[in-house]
Coordinates of C-alpha atoms in Angstrom, one line a residue:
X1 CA 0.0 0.0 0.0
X2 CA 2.6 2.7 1.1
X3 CA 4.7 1.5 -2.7
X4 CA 1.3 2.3 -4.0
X5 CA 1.1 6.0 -2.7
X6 CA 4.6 6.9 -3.3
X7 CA 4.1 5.5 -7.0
X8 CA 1.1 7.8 -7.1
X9 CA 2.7 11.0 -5.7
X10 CA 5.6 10.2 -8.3
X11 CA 3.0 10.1 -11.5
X12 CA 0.8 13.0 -10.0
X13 CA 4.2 15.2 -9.9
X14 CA 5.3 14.4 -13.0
X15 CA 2.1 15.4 -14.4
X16 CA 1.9 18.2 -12.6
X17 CA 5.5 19.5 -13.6
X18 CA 5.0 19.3 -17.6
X19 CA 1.3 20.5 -17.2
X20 CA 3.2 23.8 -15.5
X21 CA 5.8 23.6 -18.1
X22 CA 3.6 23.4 -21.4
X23 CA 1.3 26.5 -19.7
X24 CA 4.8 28.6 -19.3
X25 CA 5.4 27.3 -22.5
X26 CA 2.1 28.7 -24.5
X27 CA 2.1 32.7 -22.6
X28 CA 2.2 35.6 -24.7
X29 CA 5.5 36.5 -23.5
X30 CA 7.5 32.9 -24.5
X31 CA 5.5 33.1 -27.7
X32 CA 6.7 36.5 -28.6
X33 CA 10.2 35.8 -27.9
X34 CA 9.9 32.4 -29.6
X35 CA 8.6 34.1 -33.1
X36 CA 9.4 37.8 -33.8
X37 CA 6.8 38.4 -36.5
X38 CA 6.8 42.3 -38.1
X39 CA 3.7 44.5 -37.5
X40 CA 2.4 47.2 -39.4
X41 CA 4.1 50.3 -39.9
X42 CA 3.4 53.8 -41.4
X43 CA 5.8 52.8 -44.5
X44 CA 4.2 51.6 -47.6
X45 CA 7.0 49.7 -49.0
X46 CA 7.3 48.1 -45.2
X47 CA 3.8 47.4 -45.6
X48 CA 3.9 45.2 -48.9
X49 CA 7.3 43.5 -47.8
X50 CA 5.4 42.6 -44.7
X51 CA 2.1 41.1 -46.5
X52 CA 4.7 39.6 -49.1
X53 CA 6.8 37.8 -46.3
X54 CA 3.7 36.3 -45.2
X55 CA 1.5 35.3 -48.9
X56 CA 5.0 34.3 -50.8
X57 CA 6.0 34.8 -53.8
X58 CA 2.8 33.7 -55.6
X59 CA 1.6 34.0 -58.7
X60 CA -2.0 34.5 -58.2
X61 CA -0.9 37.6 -55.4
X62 CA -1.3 40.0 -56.8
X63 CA -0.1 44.3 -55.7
X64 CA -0.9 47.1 -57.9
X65 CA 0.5 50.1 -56.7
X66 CA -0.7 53.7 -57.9
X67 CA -1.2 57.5 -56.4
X68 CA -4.5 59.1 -56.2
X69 CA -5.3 62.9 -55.3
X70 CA -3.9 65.5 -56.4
X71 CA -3.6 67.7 -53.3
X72 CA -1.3 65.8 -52.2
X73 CA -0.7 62.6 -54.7
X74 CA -1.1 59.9 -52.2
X75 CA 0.9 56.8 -52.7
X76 CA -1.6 53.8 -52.1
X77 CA -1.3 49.7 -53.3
X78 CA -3.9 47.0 -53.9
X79 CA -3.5 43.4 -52.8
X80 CA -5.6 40.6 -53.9
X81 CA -5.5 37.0 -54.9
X82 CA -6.1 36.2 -58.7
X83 CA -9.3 34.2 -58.9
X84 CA -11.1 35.0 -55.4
X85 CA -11.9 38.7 -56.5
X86 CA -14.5 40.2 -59.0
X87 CA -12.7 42.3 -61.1
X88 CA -15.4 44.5 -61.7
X89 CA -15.9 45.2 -58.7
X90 CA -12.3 46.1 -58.2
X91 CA -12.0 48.6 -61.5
X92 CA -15.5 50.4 -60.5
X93 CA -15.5 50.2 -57.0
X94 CA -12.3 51.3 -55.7
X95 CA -9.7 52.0 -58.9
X96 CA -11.8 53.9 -60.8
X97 CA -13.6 56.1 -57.9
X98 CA -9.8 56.3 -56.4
X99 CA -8.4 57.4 -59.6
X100 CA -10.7 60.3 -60.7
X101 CA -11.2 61.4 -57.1
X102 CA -9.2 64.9 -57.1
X103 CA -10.6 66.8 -53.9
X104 CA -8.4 67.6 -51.0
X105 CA -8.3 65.2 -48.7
X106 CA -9.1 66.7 -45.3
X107 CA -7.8 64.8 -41.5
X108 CA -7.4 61.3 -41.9
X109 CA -7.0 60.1 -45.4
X110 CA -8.2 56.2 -44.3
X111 CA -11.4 57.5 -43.2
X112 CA -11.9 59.6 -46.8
X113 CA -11.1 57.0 -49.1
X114 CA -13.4 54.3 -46.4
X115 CA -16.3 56.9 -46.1
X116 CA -16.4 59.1 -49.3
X117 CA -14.6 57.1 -52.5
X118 CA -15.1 53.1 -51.9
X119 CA -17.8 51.9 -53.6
X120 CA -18.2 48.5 -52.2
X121 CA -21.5 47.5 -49.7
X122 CA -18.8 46.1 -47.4
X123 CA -15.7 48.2 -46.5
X124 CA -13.8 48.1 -43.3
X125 CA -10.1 49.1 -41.8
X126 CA -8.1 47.1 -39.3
X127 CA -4.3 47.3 -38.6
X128 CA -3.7 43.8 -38.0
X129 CA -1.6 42.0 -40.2
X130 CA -3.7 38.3 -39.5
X131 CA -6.6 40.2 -39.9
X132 CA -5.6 42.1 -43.2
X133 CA -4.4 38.4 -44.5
X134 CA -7.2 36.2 -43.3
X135 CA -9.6 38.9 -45.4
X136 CA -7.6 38.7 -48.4
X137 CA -7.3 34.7 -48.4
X138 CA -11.2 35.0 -48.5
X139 CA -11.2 37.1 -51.4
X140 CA -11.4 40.6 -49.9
X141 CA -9.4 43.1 -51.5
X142 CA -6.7 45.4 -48.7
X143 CA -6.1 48.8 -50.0
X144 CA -3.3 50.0 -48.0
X145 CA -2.2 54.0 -48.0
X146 CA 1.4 55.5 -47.3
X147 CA 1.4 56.8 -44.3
X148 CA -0.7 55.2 -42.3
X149 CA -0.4 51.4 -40.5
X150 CA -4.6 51.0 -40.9
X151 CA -5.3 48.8 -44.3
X152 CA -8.9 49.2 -45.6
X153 CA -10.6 45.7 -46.3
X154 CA -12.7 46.0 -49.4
X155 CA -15.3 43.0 -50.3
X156 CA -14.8 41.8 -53.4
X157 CA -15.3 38.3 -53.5
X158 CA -16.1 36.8 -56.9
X159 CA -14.5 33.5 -57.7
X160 CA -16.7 30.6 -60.0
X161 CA -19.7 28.5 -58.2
X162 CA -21.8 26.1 -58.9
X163 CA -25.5 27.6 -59.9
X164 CA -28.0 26.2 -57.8
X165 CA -29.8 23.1 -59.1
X166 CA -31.6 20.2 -57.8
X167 CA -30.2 17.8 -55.4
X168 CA -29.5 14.2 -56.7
X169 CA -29.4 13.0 -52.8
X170 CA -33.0 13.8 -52.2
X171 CA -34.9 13.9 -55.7
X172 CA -38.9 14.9 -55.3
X173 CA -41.9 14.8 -57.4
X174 CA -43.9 17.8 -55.7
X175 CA -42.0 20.9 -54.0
X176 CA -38.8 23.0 -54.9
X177 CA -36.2 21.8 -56.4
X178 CA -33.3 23.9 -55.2
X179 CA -30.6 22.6 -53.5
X180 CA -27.3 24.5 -51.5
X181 CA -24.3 24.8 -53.2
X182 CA -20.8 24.6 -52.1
X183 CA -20.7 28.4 -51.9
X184 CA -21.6 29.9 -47.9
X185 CA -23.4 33.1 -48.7
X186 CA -25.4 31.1 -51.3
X187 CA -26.5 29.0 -48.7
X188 CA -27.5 31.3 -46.2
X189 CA -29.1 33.4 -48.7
X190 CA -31.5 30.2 -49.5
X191 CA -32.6 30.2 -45.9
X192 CA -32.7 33.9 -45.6
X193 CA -35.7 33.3 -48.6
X194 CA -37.6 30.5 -46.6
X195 CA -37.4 32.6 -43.7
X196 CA -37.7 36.3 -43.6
X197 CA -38.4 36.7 -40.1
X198 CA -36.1 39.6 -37.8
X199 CA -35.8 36.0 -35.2
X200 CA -33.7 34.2 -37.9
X201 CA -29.8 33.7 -36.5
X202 CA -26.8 32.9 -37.7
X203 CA -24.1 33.2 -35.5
X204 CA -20.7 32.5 -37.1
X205 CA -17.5 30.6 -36.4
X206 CA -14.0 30.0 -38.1
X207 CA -12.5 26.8 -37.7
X208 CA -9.3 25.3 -38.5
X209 CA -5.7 26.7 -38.1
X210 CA -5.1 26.2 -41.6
X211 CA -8.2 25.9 -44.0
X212 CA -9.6 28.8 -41.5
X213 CA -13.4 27.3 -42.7
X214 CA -16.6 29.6 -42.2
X215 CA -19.3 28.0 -39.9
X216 CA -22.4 29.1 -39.5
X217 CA -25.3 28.3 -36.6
X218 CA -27.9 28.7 -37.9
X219 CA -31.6 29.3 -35.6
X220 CA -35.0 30.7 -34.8
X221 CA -34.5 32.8 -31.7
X222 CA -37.4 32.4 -29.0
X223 CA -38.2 29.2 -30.6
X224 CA -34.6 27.1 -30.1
X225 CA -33.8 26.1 -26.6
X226 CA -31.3 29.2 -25.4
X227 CA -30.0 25.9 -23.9
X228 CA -29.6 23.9 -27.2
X229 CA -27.6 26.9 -28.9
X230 CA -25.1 28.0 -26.2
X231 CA -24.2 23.7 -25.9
X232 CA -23.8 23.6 -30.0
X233 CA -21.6 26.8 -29.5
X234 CA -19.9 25.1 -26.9
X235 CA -18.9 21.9 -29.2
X236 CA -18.0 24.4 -32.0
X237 CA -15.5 26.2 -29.7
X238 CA -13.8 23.0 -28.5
X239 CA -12.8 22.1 -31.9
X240 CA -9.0 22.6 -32.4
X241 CA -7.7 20.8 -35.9
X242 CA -5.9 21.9 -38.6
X243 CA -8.6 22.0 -41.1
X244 CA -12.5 21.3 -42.2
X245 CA -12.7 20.4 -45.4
X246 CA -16.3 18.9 -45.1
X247 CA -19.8 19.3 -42.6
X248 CA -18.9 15.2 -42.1
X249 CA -15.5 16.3 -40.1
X250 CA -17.9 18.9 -38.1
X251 CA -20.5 15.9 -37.3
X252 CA -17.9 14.0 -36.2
X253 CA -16.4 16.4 -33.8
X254 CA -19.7 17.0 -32.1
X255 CA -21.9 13.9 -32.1
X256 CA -23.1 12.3 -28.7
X257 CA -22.4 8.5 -29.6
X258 CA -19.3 8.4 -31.9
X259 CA -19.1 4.6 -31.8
X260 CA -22.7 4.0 -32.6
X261 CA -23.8 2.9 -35.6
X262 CA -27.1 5.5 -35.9
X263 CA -26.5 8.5 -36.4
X264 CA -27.2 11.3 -34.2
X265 CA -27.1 14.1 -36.5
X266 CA -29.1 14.6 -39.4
X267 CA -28.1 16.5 -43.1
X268 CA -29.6 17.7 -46.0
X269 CA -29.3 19.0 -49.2
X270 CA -32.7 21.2 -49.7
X271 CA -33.1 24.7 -48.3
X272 CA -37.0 23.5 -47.5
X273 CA -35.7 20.6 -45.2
X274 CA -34.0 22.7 -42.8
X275 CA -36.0 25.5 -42.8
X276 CA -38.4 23.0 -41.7
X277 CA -36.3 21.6 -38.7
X278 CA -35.7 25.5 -38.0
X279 CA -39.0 26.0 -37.3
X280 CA -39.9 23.2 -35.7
X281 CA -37.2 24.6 -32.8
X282 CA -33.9 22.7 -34.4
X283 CA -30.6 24.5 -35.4
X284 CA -28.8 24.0 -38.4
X285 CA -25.0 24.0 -39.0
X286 CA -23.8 25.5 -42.4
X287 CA -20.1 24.6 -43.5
X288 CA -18.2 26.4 -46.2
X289 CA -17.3 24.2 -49.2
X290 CA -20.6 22.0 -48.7
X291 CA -23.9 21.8 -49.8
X292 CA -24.9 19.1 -47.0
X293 CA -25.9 21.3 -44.3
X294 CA -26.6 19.7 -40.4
X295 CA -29.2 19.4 -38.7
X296 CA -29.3 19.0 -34.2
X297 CA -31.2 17.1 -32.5
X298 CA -31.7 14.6 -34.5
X299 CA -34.5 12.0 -34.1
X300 CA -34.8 8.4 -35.8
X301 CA -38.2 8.7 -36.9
X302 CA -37.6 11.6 -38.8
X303 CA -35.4 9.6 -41.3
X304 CA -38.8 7.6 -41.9
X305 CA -40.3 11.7 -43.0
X306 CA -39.2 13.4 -46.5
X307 CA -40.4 17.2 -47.5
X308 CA -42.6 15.4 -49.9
X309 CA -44.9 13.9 -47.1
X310 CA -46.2 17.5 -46.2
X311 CA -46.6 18.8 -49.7
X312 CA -49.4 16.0 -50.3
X313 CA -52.4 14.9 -49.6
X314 CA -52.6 12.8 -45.8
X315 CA -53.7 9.7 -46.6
X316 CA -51.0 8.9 -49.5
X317 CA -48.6 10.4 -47.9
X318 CA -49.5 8.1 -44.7
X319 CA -49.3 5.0 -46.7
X320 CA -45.8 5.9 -48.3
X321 CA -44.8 6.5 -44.6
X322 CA -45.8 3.3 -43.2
X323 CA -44.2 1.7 -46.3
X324 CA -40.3 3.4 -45.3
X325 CA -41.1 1.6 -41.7
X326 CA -41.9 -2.1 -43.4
X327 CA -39.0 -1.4 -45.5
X328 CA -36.8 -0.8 -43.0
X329 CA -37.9 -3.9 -41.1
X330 CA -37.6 -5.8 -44.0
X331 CA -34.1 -4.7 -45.0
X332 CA -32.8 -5.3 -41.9
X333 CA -34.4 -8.6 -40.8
X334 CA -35.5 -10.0 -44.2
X335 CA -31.9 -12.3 -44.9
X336 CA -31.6 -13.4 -41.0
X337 CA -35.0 -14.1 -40.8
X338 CA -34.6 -16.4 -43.9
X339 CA -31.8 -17.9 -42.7
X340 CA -33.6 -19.0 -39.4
X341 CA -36.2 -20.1 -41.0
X342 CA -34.9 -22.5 -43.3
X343 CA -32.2 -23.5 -41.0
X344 CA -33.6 -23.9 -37.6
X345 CA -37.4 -23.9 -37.6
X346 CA -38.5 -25.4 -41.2
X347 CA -42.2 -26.4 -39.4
X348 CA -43.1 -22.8 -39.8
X349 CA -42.6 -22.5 -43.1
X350 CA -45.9 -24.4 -45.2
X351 CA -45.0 -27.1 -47.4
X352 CA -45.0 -26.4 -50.8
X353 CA -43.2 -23.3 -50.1
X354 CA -40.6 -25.8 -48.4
X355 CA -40.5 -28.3 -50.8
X356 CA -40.2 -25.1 -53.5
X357 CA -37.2 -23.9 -51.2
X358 CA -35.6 -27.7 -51.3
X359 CA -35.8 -27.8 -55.1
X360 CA -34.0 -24.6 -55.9
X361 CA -31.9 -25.7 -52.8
X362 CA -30.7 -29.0 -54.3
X363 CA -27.1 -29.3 -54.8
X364 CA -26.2 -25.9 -53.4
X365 CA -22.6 -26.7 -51.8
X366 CA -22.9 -24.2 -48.9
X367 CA -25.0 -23.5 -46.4
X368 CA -27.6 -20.8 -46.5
X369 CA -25.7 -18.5 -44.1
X370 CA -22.3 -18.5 -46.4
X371 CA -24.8 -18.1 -49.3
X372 CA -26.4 -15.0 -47.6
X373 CA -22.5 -13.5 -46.9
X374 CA -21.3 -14.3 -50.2
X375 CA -24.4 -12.5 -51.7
X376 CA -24.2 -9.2 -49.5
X377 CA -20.3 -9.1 -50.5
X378 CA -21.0 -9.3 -54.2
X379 CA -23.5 -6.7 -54.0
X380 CA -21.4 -4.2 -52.0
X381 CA -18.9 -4.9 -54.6
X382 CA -21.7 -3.6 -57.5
X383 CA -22.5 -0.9 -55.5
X384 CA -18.8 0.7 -55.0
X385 CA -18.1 0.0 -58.6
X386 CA -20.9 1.7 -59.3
X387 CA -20.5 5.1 -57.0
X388 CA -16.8 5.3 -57.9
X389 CA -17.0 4.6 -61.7
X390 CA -18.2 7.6 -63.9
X391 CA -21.9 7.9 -64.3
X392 CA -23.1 6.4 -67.1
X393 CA -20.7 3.4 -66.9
X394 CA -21.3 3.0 -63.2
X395 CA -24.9 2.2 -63.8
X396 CA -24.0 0.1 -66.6
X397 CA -21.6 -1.7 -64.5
X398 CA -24.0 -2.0 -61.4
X399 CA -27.2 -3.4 -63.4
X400 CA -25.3 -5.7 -65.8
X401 CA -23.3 -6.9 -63.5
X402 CA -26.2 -7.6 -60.9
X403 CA -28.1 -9.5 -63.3
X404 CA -25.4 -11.5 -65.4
X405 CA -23.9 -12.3 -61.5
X406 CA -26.8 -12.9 -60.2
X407 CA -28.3 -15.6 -63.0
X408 CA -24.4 -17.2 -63.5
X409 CA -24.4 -18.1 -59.9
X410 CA -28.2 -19.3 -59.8
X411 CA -27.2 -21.4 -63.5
X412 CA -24.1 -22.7 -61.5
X413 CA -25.7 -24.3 -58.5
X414 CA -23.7 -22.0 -56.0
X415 CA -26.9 -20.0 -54.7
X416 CA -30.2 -20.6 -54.8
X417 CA -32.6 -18.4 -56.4
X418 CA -35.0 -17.8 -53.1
X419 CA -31.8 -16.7 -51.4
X420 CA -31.0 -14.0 -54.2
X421 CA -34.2 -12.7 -54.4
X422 CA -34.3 -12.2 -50.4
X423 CA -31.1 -10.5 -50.7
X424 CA -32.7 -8.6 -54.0
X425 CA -35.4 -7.4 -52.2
X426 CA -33.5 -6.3 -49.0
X427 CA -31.0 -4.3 -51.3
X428 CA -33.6 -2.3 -52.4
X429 CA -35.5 -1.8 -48.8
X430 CA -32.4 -0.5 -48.0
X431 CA -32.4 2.5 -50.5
X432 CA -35.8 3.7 -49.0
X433 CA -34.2 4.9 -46.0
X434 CA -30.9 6.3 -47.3
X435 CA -30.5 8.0 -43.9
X436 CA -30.2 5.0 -41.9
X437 CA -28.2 3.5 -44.8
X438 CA -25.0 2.6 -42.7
X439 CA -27.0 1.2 -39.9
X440 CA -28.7 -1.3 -42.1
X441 CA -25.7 -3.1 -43.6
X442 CA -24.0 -3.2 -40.0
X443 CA -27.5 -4.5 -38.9
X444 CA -28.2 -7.0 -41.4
X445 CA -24.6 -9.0 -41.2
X446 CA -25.1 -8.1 -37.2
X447 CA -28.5 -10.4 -36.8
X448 CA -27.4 -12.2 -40.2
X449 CA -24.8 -14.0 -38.1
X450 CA -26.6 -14.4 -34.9
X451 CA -29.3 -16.2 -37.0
X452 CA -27.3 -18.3 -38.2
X453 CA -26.3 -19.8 -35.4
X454 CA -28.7 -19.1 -32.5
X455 CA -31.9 -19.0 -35.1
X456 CA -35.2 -16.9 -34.4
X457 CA -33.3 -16.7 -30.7
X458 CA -30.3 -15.0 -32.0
X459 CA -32.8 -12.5 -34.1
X460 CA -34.5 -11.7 -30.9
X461 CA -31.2 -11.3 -29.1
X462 CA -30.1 -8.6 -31.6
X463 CA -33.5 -6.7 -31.4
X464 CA -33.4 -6.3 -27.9
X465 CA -29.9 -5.2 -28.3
X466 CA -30.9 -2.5 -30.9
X467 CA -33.7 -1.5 -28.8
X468 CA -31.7 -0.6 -25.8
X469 CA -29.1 1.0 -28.2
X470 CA -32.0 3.9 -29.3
X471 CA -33.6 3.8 -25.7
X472 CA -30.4 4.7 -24.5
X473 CA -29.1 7.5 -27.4
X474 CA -29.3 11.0 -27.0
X475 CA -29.0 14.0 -29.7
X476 CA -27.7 17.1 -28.1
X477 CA -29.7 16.3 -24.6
X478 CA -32.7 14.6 -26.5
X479 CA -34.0 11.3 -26.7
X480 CA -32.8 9.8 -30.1
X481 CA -36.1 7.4 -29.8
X482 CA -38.2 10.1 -28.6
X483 CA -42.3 9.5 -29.9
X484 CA -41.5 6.1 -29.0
X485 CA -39.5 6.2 -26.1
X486 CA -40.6 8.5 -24.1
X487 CA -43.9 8.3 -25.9
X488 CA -45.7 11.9 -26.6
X489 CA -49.3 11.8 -27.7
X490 CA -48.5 14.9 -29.8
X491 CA -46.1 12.8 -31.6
X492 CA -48.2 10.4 -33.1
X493 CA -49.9 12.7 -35.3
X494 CA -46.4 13.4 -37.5
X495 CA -44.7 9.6 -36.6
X496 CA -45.7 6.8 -38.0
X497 CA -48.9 8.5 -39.9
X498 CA -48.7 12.1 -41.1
X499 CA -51.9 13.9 -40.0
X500 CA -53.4 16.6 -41.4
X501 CA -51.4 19.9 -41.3
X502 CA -54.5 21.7 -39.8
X503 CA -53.8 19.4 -36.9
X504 CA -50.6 20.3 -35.6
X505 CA -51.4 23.3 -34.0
X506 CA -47.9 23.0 -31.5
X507 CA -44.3 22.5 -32.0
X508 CA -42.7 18.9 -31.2
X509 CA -42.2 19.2 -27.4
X510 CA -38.7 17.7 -28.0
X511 CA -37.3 21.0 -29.5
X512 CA -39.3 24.3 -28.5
X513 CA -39.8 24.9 -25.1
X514 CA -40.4 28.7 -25.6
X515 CA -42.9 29.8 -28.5
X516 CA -44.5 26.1 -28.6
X517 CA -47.6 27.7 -30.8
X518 CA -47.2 26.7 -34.4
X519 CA -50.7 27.9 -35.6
X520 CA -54.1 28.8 -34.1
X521 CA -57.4 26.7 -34.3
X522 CA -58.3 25.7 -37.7
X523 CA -61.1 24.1 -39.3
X524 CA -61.3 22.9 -43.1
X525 CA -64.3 25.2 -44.7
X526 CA -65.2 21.7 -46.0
X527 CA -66.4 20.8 -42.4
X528 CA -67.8 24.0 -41.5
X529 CA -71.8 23.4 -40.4
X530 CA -74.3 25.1 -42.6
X531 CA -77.0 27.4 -41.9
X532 CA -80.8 26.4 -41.5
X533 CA -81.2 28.1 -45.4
X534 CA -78.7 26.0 -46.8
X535 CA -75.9 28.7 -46.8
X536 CA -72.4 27.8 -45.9
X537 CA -71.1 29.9 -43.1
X538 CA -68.5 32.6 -44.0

C-alpha cells in the first residue's frame, strides 16, 4: 500500500510539472520571444514587404501600386488574390472612384477613401496584419495608403460556383427543387428566402488553423432552446484541428455516440428541409465548401419523413410512410430471418413453399448463411463500382453486372434463387431509407450471423440489443427514440402517420420549449356546419 502511494505521488508530480511547463510554454511573453513576426508600420514599402513575407512569392498575389489625389498625390497599393476577387468590382468600385477622385483630402486620409470614394456594400479598416491576411485569403481586397499602419478591407469576393440546381441526394416529385451549393453566402441566402423573419440567426465561427473554414449556426430565436444553442456553440469552440474540409468532419467532432452505428445528427441537401427543422425549434450548421448542411437534434423517426410527405395529400402520404417503416424492417431482418427459417425452424414455413425452397436448394454446396454472406459481398462490390466509376458506366456496370452475376451463380448451382431474391429485395429496402443506410448493412450481417447460429433466438437477441441501443441514445440532450420512447401523444400525429397539417397546431415538445404555438385553431371550410337556409357559413 505505502509503494502504492509513493508511486502515485511520483505520476501525479510528474504530471503536474509538464502541465506547468507546457502552460509557461504557451504565454504571450515565451510566444513573442519564440517568433518575432513584423507588424504594421506607417511605411508603404514596409507594408507590402510585410504582406509579401507572409502570402510568398505567388503567382495569383497580386499588388498594384498607384497614387491618387492630387492635393497631395497619395501613394496607395492594392492586394488581392487572382481568382477570389470580381474584377469588376475592383475597376469600379475602388480604382476607378480612387483614380478620378481629385478633392483635398481633409484629416485622416483612411477614413476619406473608407467613407467618401469606396464603392463597395462592405468596406472596413483594421491594422492587423492576420486580420488584413485572413480577409484577403477570402477574397477581400486590402487597400493600404502611405502613411498610415490601418489597411482598408474592401469586399470583393467573386470566384466561380456552382449555380443552384436540384439535389441528386433527395430527388422529389412535388415541392422545390433547389438545392445548397458549395458556396456559404449562397447558402445562407436560401434560408434567408424561406425565412424572412427579424428572429432568424446565424451566428458565425471560423474553424481550423489552416483551412480557416466559415461555420455558420444557424436558428429561430425564442423558438430554439437558449440551452440547445449555447451547448452547439460550446462543441463548436472546443474544436481545435488543422482543417475542415467537409460538414462530415464537423459531425464528427460534435456527435453524442461516436461509436454508434445510428446517427445522431441529421443533413440535408434542400433549403426546404432545414428550414423546416428550424421551425420546428432545431438548429442547423452550415459549413463552407458544402452543400450538405446539419441538422441538431436529431431524431430516428424523422429519417422515416421526406419534405414530400407535407406537400401532399394525408392519406397517400401516410401510406408511403408506413411503407419506409416495413421497408426498414424488411431490409434489416428480411436475410436473417430467412436464414432462421430454413435452417432452424423449417415447421413454420408451409410445405410447398418448403418443398419449392428444397428444389432450388438441391445441390447448393454451402450452407444458407455463407450463401447470404457471399451475396451481400458481391452486391457491395456492384454498389462501389458503381459510386466510384463515372456515371453512365457505373450504372451500366451496377445493373449488368447484378443480373449476369446474379443468374451465373443461380445457373451454376452455388446460390439458390430464393436466397438471391431475399437478398434482392432487401438491397432495395435499404435504398428507401438512405439516412439510416450505414446502420442497415452493420444491422443486417449483425442479426445475419446471430441467425445463423442461434436462429429466431439469436434475431430476438439482436433486437433487444438495438432497442436498448436507441432507448439509450441522446441528440444534443434529447432522446434519439423520442415518440416512441418516451412516448408523446402529440407525436403520433407526424410519426408513423402524417396527420393533417390543420392538426398540428404546437411544435414537437422535444425541441421548442419557448414559442411552442405553431398555428391557431383551424377548421377545413369543408367541415364547416351550414346554416338552416342552406348557406355555408363565412
Amino acid at each position: 500500500m505505502i509503494l502504492q502511494n509513493l508511486l502515485k505521488k511520483i505520476k501525479y508530480r510528474t504530471i503536474l510539472n509538464e502541465a506547468t511547463k507546457n502552460v509557461a510554454d504557451s504565454t504571450p511573453e515565451s510566444k513573442n520571444e519564440s517568433s518575432s513576426q513584423p507588424t504594421m508600420t506607417t511605411s508603404l514599402k514596409d507594408n507590402i514587404e510585410i504582406m509579401k513575407s507572409y502570402l510568398g512569392d505567388c503567382n495569383d498575389v497580386k499588388i498594384r501600386e498607384f497614387t491618387f489625389g492630387r492635393f497631395p498625390a497619395i501613394n496607395a497599393a492594392l492586394i488581392f488574390i487572382d481568382g477570389l476577387v470580381s474584377n469588376d468590382i475592383i475597376t469600379e468600385g475602388v480604382m476607378k472612384p480612387l483614380m478620378l477622385f481629385d478633392a483635398r483630402t481633409k484629416g485622416n486620409v483612411v477614413e476619406d477613401v473608407q467613407k467618401r470614394i469606396i464603392c463597395s456594400g462592405d468596406v472596413i479598416n483594421s491594422d492587423k496584419e492576420d486580420k488584413l491576411l485572413e480577409s484577403c485569403l477570402c477574397g477581400d481586397t486590402v487597400l493600404l495608403i502611405d502613411g498610415y499602419r490601418t489597411g482598408i478591407i474592401i469586399s470583393s469576393k467573386g470566384w466561380d460556383k456552382r449555380s443552384v440546381a436540384e439535389p441528386q441526394t433527395e430527388a422529389v416529385i412535388r415541392g422545390p427543387r433547389e438545392g445548397f451549393t458549395e458556396n456559404f453566402r449562397t447558402n445562407t441566402s436560401l434560408l434567408r428566402r424561406k425565412i424572412r423573419n427579424p428572429a432568424f440567426r446565424m451566428d458565425t465561427f471560423v474553424i481550423g488553423e489552416k483551412t480557416r473554414t466559415i461555420v455558420s449556426v444557424a436558428y429561430l430565436k425564442g423558438v430554439a432552446d437558449e440551452s440547445l444553442i449555447a451547448e452547439i456553440k460550446r462543441r463548436l469552440n472546443s474544436i481545435n484541428v488543422d482543417s475542415i474540409l467537409e460538414s462530415g468532419y464537423i459531425e464528427q467532432y460534435i456527435e453524442d455516440a461516436p461509436f454508434s452505428i445510428f446517427p445522431t445528427i441529421g443533413k440535408s441537401e434542400k433549403p426546404d428541409v432545414i428550414a423546416g427543422k428550424i421551425l420546428e425549434g432545431r438548429a442547423a450548421i452550415i459549413v463552407d465548401g458544402t452543400p450538405f448542411v446539419l441538422t441538431v437534434p436529431m431524431l430516428f423517426t424523422e429519417s422515416f419523413q421526406t419534405a414530400e410527405d407535407y406537400y401532399s395529400r394525408t392519406f397517400y402520404s401516410s401510406i408511403l410512410r408506413l411503407l419506409r417503416f416495413l421497408s426498414f424492417v424488411f431490409a434489416v431482418f428480411g436475410p436473417a430471418f430467412f436464414i432462421a427459417i430454413t435452417t432452424f425452424h423449417q415447421e413454420l414455413i408451409p410445405t410447398t413453399l418448403m418443398f419449392t425452397i428444397a428444389t432450388a436448394r438441391e445441390g447448393t454446396p454451402f450452407p444458407t448463411a455463407v450463401e447470404a454472406l457471399i451475396l451481400l459481398l458481391a452486391l457491395e462490390i456492384l454498389r462501389e463500382a458503381g459510386l466510384r466509376l463515372p456515371r453512365p458506366i457505373g450504372q451500366a456496370v451496377s445493373i449488368v453486372g447484378a443480373l449476369v452475376m446474379g443468374d451465373a451463380a443461380v445457373s451454376a448451382g452455388l446460390v439458390g434463387a430464393p436466397m438471391v431474391v431475399t437478398i434482392a429485395i432487401s438491397a432495395m429496402a435499404e435504398f428507401v431509407t438512405p439516412e439510416h443506410q450505414d446502420a442497415i448493412i452493420v444491422l443486417r450481417l449483425i442479426l445475419l450471423i446471430l441467425a445463423s447460429f442461434l436462429g429466431d433466438y439469436g434475431i430476438l437477441l439482436g433486437t433487444l440489443w438495438m432497442l436498448i441501443d436507441l432507448a439509450s441514445l441522446k441528440s444534443f440532450g434529447v432522446p434519439y427514440f423520442a415518440g416512441v420512447a418516451p412516448m408523446h401523444i402529440q407525436d403520433w400525429k407526424d410519426l408513423f402517420i402524417r396527420a393533417p397539417l390543420w392538426t398540428m397546431k404546437k411544435r414537437p415538445p422535444e425541441f421548442a420549449h419557448q414559442d411552442i404555438t405553431r398555428q391557431q385553431s383551424h377548421i377545413p371550410p369543408g367541415d364547416t356546419t351550414t346554416s338552416s337556409n342552406g348557406d355555408a357559413k363565412s
